[in-house]
Coordinates of C-alpha atoms (C1' of nucleotides) in Angstrom, one line a residue:
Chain A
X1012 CA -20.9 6.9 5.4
X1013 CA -21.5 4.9 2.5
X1014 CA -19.1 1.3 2.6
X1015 CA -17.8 -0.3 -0.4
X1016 CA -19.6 -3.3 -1.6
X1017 CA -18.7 -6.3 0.2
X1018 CA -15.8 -8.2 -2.0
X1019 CA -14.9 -5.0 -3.8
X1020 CA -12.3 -2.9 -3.8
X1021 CA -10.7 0.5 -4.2
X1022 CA -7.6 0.8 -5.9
X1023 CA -5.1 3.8 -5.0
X1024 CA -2.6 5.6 -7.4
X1025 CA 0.0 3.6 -6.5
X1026 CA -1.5 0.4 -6.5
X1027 CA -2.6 1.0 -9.8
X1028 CA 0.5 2.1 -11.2
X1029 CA 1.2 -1.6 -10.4
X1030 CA -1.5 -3.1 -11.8
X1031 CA -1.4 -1.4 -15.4
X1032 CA 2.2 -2.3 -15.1
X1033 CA 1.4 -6.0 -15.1
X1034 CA -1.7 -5.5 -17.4
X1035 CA 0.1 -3.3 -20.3
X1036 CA 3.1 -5.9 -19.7
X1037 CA 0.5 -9.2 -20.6
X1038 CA -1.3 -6.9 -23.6
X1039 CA 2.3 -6.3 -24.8
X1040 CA 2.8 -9.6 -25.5
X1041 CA -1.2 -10.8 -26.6
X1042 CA -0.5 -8.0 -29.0
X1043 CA 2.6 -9.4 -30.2
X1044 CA 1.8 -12.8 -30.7
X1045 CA -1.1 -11.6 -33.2
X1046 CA -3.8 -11.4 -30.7
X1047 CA -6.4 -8.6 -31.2
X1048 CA -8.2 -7.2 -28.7
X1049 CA -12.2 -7.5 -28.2
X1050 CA -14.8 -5.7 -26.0
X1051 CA -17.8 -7.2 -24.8
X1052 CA -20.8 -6.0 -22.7
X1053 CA -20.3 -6.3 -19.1
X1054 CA -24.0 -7.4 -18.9
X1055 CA -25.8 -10.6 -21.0
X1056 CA -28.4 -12.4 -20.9
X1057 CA -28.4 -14.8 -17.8
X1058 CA -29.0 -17.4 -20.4
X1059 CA -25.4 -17.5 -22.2
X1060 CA -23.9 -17.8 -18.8
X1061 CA -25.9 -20.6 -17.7
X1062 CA -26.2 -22.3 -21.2
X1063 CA -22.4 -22.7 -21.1
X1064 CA -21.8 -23.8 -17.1
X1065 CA -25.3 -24.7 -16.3
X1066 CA -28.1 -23.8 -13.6
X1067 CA -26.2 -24.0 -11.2
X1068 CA -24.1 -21.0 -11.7
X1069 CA -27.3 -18.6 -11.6
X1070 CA -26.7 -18.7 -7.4
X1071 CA -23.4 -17.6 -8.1
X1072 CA -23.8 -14.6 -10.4
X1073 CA -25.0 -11.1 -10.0
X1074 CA -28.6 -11.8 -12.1
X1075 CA -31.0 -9.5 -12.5
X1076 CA -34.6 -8.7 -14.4
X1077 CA -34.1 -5.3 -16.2
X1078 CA -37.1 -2.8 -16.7
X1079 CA -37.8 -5.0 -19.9
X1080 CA -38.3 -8.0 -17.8
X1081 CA -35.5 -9.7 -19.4
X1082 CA -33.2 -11.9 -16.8
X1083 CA -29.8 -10.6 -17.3
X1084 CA -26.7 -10.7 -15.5
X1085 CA -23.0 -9.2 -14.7
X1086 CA -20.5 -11.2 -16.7
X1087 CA -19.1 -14.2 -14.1
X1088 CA -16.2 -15.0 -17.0
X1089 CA -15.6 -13.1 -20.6
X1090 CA -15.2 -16.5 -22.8
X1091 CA -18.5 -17.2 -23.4
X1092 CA -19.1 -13.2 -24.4
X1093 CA -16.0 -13.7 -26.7
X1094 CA -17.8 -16.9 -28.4
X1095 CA -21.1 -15.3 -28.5
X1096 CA -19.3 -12.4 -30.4
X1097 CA -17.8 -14.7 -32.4
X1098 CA -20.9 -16.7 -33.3
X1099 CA -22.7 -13.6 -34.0
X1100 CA -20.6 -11.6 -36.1
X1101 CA -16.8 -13.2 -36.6
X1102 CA -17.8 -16.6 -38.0
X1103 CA -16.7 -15.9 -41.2
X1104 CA -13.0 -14.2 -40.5
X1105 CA -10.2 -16.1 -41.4
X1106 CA -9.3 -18.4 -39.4
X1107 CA -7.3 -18.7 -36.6
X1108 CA -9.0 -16.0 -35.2
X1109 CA -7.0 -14.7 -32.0
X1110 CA -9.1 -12.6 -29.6
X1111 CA -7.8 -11.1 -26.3
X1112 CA -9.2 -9.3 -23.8
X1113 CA -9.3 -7.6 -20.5
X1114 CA -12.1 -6.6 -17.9
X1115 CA -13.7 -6.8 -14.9
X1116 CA -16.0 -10.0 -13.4
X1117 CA -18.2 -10.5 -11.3
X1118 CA -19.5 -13.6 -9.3
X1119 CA -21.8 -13.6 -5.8
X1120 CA -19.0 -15.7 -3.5
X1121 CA -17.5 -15.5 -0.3
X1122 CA -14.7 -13.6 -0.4
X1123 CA -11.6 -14.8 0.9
X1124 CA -7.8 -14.5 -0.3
X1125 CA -7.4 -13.8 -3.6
X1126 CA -11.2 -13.6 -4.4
X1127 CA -12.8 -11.3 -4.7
X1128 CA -16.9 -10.1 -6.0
X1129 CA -15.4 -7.8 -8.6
X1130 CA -12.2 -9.2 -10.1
X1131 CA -10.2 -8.6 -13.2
X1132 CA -9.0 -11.3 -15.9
X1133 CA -6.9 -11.4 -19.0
X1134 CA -7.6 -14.0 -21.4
X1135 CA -7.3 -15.3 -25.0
X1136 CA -9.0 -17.3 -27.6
X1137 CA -7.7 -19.0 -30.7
X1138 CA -10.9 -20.0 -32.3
X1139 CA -11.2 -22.0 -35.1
X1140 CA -8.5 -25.0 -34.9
X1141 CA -7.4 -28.4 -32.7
X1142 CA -4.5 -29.0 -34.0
X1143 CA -1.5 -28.9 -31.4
X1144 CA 0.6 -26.4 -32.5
X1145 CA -2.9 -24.7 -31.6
X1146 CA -2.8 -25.7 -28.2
X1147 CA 1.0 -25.2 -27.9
X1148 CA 0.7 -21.2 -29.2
X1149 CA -1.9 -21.3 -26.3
X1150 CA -0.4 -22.4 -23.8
X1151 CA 3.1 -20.0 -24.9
X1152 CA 1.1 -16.9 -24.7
X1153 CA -0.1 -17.7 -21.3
X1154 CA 3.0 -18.7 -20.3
X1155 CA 4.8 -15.6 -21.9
X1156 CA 2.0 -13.6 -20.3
X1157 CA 2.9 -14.5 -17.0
X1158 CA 6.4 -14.2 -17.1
X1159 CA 6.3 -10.8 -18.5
X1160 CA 4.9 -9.4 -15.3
X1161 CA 8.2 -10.4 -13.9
X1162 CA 6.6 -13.1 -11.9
X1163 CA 9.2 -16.0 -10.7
X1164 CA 7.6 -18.8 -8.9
X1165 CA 4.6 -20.0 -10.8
X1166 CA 4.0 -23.8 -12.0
X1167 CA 2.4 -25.0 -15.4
X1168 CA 0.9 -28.1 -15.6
X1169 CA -0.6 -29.5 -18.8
X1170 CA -3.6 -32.2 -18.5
X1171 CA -6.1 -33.7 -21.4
X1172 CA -9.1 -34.3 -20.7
X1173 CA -10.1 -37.3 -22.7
X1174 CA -7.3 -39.8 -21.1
X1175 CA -9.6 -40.2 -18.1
X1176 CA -12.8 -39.1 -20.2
X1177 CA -13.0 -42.1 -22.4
X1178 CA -11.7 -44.6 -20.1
X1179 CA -14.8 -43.6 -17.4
X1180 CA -17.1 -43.0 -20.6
X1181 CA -16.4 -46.3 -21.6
X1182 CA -17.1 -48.5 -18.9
X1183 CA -20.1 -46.2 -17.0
X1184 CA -22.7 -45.2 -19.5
X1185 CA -25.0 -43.1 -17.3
X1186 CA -24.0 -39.3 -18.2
X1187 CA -24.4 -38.0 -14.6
X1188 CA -22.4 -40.5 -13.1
X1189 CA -19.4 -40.2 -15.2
X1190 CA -19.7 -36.4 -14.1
X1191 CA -19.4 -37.1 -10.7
X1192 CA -16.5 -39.9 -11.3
X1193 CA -14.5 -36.9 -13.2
X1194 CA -15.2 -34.4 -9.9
X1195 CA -14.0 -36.8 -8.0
X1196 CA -10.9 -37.3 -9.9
X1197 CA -10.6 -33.6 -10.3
X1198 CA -10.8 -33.2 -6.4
X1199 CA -8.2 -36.2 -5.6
X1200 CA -11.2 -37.6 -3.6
X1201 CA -10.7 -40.9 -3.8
X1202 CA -12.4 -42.1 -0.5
X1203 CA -15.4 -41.1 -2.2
X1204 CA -14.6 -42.4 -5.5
X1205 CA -13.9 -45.5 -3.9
X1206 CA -17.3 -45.6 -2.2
X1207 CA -19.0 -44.7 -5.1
X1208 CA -17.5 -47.7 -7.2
X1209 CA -18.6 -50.0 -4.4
X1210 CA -22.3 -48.2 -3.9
X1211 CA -22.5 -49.3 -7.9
X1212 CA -20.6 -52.1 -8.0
X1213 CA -18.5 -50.6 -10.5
X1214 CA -15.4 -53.1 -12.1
X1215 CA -12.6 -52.1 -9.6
X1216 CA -9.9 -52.6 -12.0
X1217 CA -11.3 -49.2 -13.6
X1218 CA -10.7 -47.7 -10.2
X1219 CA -7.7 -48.6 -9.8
X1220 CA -6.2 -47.3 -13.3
X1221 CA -8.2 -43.9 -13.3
X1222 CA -7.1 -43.1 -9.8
X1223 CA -3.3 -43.4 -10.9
X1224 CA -3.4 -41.5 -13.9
X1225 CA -5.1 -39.1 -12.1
X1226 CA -2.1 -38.9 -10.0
X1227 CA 0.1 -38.8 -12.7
X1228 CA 2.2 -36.1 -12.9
X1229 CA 5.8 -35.1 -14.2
X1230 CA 7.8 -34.3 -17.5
X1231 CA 6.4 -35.7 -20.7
X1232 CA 8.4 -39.4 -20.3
X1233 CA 5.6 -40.2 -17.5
X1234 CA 3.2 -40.8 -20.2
X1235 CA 5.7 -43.7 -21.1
X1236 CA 3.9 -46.4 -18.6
X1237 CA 0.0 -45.6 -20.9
X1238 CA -0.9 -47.0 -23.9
X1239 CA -0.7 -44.6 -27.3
X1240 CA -3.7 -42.7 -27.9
X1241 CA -4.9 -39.7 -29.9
X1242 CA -4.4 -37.8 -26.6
X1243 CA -1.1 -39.4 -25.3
X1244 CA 0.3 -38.5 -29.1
X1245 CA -1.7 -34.8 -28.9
X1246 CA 0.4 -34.1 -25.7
X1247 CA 3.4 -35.4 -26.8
X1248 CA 3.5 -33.0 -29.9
X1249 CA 2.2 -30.0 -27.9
X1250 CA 5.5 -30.0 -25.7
X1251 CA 7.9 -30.6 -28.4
X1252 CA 6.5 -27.7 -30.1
X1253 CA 6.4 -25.9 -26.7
X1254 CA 10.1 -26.3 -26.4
X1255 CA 10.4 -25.2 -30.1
X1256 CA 8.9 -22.0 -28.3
X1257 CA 11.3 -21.8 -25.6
X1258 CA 9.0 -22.9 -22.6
X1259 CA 10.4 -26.0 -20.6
X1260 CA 9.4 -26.1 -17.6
X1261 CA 5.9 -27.3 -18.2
X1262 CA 4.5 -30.3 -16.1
X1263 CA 2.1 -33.3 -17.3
X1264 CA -0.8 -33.6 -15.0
X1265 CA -3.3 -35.8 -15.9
X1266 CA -5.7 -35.1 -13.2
X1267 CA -6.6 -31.7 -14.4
X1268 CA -10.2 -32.2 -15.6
X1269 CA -11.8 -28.6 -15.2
X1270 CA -15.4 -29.8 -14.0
X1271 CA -17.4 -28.2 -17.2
X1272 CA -18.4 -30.7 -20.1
X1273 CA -17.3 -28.2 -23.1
X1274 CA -13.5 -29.0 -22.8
X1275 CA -12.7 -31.3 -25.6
X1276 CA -9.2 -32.2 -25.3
X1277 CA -5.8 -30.3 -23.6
X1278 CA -6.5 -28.7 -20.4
X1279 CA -4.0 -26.6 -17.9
X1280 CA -3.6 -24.3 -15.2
X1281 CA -1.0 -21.9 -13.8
X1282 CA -0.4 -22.0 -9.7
X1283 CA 1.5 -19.3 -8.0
X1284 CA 2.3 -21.4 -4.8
X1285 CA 3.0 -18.0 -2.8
X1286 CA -0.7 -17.7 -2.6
X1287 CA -3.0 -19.5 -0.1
X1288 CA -6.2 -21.5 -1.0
X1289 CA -6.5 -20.0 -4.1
X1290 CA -3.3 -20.2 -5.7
X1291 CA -4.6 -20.9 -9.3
X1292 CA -3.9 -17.6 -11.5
X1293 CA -5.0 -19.2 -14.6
X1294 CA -6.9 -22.2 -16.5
X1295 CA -7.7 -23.1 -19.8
X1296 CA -8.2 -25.9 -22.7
X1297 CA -9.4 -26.5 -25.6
X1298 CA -13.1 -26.1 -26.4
X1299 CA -16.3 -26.8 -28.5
X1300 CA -18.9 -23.7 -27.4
X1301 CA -19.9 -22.1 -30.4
X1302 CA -22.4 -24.9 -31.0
X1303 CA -24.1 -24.3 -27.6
X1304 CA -24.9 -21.0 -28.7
X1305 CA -26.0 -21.7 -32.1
X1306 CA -23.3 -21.6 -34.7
X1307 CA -21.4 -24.4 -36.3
X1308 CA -19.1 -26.3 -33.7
X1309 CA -15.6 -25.1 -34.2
X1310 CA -12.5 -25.8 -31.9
X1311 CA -11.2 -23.5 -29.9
X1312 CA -8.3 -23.2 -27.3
X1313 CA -8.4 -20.2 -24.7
X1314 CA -7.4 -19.3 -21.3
X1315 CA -8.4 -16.4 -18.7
X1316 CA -5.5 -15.1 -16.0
X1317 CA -6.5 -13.7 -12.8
X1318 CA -5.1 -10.2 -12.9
X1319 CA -5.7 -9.7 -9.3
X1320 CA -4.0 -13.2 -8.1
X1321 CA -1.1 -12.1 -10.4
X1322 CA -0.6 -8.8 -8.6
X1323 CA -1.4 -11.1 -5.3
X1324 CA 1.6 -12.9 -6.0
X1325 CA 4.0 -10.6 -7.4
X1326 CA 3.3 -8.7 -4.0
X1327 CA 4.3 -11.8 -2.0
X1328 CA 7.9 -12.4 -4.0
X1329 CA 8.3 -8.6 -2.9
X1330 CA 8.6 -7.5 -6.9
X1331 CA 8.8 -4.3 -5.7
X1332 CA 9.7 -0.7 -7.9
X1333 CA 10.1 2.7 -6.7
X1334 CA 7.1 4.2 -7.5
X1335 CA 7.9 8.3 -9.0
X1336 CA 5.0 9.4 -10.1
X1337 CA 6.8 12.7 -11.1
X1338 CA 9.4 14.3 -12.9
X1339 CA 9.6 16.9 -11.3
X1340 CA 8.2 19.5 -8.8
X1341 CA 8.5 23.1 -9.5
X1342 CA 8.8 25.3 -6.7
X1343 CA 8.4 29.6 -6.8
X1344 CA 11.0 30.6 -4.3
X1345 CA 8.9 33.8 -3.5
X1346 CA 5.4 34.9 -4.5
X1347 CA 6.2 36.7 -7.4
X1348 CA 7.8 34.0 -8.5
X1349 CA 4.4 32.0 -9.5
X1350 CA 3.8 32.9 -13.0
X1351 CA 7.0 32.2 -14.1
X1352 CA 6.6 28.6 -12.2
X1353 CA 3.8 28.3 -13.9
X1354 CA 5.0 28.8 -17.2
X1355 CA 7.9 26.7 -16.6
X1356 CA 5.3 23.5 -15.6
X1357 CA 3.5 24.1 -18.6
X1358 CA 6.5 24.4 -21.1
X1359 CA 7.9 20.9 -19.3
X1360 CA 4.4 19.2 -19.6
X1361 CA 4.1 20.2 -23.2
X1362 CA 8.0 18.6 -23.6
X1363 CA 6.8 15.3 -22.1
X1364 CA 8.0 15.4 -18.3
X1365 CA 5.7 14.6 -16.2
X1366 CA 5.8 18.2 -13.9
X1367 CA 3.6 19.7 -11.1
X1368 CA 3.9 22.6 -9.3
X1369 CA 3.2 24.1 -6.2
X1370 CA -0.5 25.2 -5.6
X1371 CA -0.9 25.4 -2.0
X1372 CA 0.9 28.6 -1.7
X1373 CA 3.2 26.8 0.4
X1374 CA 7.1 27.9 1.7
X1375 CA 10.3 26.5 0.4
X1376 CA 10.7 24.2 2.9
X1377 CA 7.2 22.5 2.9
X1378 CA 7.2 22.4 -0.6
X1379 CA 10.4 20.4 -0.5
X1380 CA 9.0 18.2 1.8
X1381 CA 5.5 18.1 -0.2
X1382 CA 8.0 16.6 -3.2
X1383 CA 9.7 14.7 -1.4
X1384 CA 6.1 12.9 -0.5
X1385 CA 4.9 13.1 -3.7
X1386 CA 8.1 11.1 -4.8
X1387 CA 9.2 13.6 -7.2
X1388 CA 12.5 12.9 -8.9
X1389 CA 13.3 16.4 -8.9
X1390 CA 12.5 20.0 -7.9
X1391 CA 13.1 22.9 -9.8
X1392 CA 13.3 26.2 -7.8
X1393 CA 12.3 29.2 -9.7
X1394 CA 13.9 32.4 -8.5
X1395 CA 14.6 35.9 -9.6
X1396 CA 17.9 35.9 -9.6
X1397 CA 18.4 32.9 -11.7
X1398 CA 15.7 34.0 -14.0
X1399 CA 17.3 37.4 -14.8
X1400 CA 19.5 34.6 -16.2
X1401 CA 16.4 33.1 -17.6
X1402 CA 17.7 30.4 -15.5
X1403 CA 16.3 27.4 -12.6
X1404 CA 17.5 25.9 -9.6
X1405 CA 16.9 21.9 -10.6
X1406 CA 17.5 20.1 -7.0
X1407 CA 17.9 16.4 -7.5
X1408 CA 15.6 15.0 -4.9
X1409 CA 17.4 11.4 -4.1
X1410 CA 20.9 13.4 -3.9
X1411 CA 20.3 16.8 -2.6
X1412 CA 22.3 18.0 -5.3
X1413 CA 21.7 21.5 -6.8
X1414 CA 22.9 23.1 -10.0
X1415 CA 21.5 25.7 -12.3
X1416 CA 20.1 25.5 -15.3
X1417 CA 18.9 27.2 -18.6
X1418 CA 15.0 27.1 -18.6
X1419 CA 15.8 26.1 -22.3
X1420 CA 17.7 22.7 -21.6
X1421 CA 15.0 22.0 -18.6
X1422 CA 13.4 19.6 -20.4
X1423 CA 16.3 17.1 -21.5
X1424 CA 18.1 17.6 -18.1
X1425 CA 15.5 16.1 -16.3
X1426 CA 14.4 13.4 -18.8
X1427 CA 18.2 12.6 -18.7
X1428 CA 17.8 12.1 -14.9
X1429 CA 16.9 8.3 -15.3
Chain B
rG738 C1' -24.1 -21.5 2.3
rC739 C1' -20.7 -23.0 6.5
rC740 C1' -16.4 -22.4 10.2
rG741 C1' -12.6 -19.5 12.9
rG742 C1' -10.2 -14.6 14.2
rG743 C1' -11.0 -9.5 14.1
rG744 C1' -13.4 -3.9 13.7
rU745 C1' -10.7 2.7 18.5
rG746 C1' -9.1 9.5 14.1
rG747 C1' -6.8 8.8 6.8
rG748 C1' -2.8 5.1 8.6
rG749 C1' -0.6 2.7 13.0
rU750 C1' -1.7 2.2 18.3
rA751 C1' -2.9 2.6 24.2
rG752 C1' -6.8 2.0 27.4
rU753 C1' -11.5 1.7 29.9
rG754 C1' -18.7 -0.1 32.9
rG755 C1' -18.3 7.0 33.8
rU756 C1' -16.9 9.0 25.7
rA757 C1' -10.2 8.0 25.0
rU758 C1' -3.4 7.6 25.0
rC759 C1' 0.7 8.2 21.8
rC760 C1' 2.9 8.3 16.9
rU761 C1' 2.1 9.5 11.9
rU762 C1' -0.6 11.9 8.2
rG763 C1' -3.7 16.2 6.7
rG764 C1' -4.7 21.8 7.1
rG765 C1' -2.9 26.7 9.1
rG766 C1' 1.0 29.9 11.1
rA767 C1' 6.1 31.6 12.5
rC768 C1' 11.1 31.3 10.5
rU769 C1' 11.8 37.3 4.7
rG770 C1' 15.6 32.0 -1.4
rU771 C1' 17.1 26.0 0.3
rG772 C1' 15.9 24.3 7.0
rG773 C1' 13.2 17.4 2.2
rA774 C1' 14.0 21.2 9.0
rU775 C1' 12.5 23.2 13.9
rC776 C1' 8.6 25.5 16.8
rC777 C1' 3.4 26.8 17.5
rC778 C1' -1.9 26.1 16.4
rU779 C1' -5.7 22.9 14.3
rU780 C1' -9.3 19.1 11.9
rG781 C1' -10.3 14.2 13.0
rA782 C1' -12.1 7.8 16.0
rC783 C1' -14.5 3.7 19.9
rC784 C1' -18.5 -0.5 12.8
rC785 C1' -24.2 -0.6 13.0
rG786 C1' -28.8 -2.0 15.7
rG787 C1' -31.0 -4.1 20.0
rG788 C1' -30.4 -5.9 25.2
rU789 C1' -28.3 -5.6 30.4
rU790 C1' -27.1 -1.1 33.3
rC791 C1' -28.1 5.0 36.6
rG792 C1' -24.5 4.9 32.6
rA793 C1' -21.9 0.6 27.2
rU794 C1' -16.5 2.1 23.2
rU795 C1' -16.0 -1.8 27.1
rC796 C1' -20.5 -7.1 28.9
rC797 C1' -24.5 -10.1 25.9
rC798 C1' -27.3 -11.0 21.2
rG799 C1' -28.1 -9.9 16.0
rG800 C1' -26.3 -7.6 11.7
rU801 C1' -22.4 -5.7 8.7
rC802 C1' -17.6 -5.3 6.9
rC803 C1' -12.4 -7.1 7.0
rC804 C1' -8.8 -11.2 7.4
rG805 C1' -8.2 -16.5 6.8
rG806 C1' -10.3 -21.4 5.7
rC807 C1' -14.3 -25.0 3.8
rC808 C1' -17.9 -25.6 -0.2
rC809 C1' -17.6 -24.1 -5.0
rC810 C1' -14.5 -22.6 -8.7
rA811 C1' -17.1 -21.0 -15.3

RNA sequence: GCCGGGGUGGGGUAGUGGUAUCCUUGGGGACUGUGGAUCCCUUGACCCGGGUUCGAUUCCCGGUCCCGGCCCCA
């Protein structure tokens, strides 16, 4: 027997009738909020990957030589395929340009709750502005996004990037070490932060400010005790807009620094704390890529959901719908019945129901139980004496309840069963 | 890459150094148009490899996969 790939999965009839659920439900509103939908390959070169996250990520990714001897690799994240796109061919749209899009990932990990070696994001990317009623429109669609999948518990917390940037930047000029200050920050580490400072003999008055505004966190007044900034001011006009949108209940959290040099400005991330470890379900910021990958630098602010941590979480607040795949079932009460069951499936099929009917050959009473399984609202019974009234028995599967009907109304009877 | 816990029919389980229990599901049949029944028959499993042993599903080692966690998280 042949086993699945580890970290992969199957997914089943019903679980996808879930997952499109929540997918169509987050396209709905991309869609609506002027977003246009992209498709990229689900192979590049190794090098756009790495150009954008560095070495380091080639031990994480599915890389490969191809028969042309070119390193290539399964996409680990769709942004940098979006801005590559972008670069190539979209430079020149008006701008804002919104992209969306949905697909499948891939990174070499160890999988554990909520991750997976195939997984499945939905993201966006306004390209081509920094203002803040940029970032807010951002941050709304995500936001949006993840309410519409009828998700309850979830947290939003908003962070820039250059409040802790500039300060570090400012006082340590080796490049590598303000990296590591900023993963340290990022990690809440601050045993090692604090060694660190010793080790160097950094000032310890920088320690002590960075390691409190890293733990900063709250409504928008906690950025009250800092000193006005581009950023402070940035922030400050992203959640007035944001509440001009409707969206409240976003946090400040200044310690959000998203390891990756690229992010310019706003950051922020969406928990679902009904997951485990990985309770993160999206990230995002705003961005200068395109210049990495050789066009003129333009801003951008985008964000990628985890579809699968969604659907994780949804699960866990027991968002649960009764899944009826079918309209309805159509049953031959005897053999000769068949063809006329057969026409009567295909007439309700054409009409929009979704209809099966019995192919198994099976008796009345297994085929009520076979549509009872198959979680069909209704069956219809096709016999000859009700068709010598051109006529169907339509039994109401969740009621028992029988009546007959014309094979002419069929159609809007059991659409009008709800 | 590391750590912990697990792998018995499709799903859920019992049990054992001498190849396996029960439920459910699937398939077939009986019951001649209502029994979402009932009854009968039937398919189907000890993760893989090595070791110990007369004999391993059981004990040991390695691998693999699953679950959870660390690292990492684009």
């Amino acid at each position: 027997m042949i086993q699945r790939p580890r970290g992969t999965r199957d997914f089943g009839p019903q679980e996808m009738a879930e997952r499109r659920r929540v997918e169509q439900a987050m396209r709905d509103v991309c869609l609506r909020a002027g977003f246009g939908e992209v498709v990229t390959p689900t192979f590049e070169h190794s090098e756009l990957f790495t150009l954008r996250s560095g070495q380091a990520v080639i031990d994480e990714m599915y890389a490969f030589r191809d028969k042309g001897d070119r390193e290539m690799a399964l996409r680990p994240e769709i942004t940098a395929s979006v801005i590559r796109f972008f670069v190539n061919e979209l430079s020149n749209s008006p701008k804002p340009l919104k992209l969306y899009y949905v697909g499948n990932c891939f990174r070499y990990e160890n999988p554990q709750s909520g991750r997976f070696r195939e997984f499945f994001q939905l993201g966006a990317e306004l390209i081509g502005s920094k203002n803040p009623e940029t970032d807010a429109e951002v941050i709304a669609l995500a936001v949006n996004a993840i309410r519409s999948t009828g998700l309850k518990d979830f947290t939003v917390r908003v962070g820039h990037i250059g409040i802790l940037k500039s300060l570090v930047q400012a006082e340590i000029p080796d490049k590598q070490a303000v990296a590591e200050v900023l993963r340290m920050l990022d990690k809440e580490d601050f045993d090692a932060l604090g060694d660190m400072f010793d080790a160097r003999t950094l000032p310890r008055k920088l320690f002590d400010r960075i390691t409190t505004i890293a733990e900063m966190r709250g409504s928008v007044e906690i950025m009250d005790s800092l000193e006005k900034s581009e950023a402070t001011d940035h922030l400050r006009e992203i959640f007035r807009i944001l509440s001009l949108y409707g969206i409240e209940d976003c946090k400040i959290d200044l310690g959000i620094v998203r390891g990756l040099d690229y992010y310019t400005g706003m950051v922020f991330e969406i928990d679902a704390p009904a997951l485990g470890a990985e309770k993160q379900i999206m990230g995002g910021g705003s961005y200068t890529l395109s210049e990495l990958f050789g066009g003129e630098p333009v801003f951008s602010t985008g964000f990628a959901i985890g579809i699968d941590r969604v659907a994780l979480a949804l699960a866990a607040e027991g968002e649960k719908k009764p899944h009826t795949p079918l309209d309805a079932y159509v049953i031959p009460a005897k053999d000769d019945m068949r063809d006329h069951a057969f026409r009567i499936v295909s007439s309700l099929r054409a009409e929009g129901v979704r209809a099966d009917v019995d192919l198994m050959r099976r008796n009345m009473s297994k085929n009520l139980k076979y549509a009872s399984s198959a979680g069909a609202k209704c069956a219809i019974i096709v016999g000859s004496k009700e068709m010598a009234d051109n006529s169907v028995t339509l039994r109401d599967m969740r009621t028992g309840d029988q009546r007959v009907v014309a094979v002419g109304d069929l159609a809007k009877v059991v659409a009008g069963l709800g």
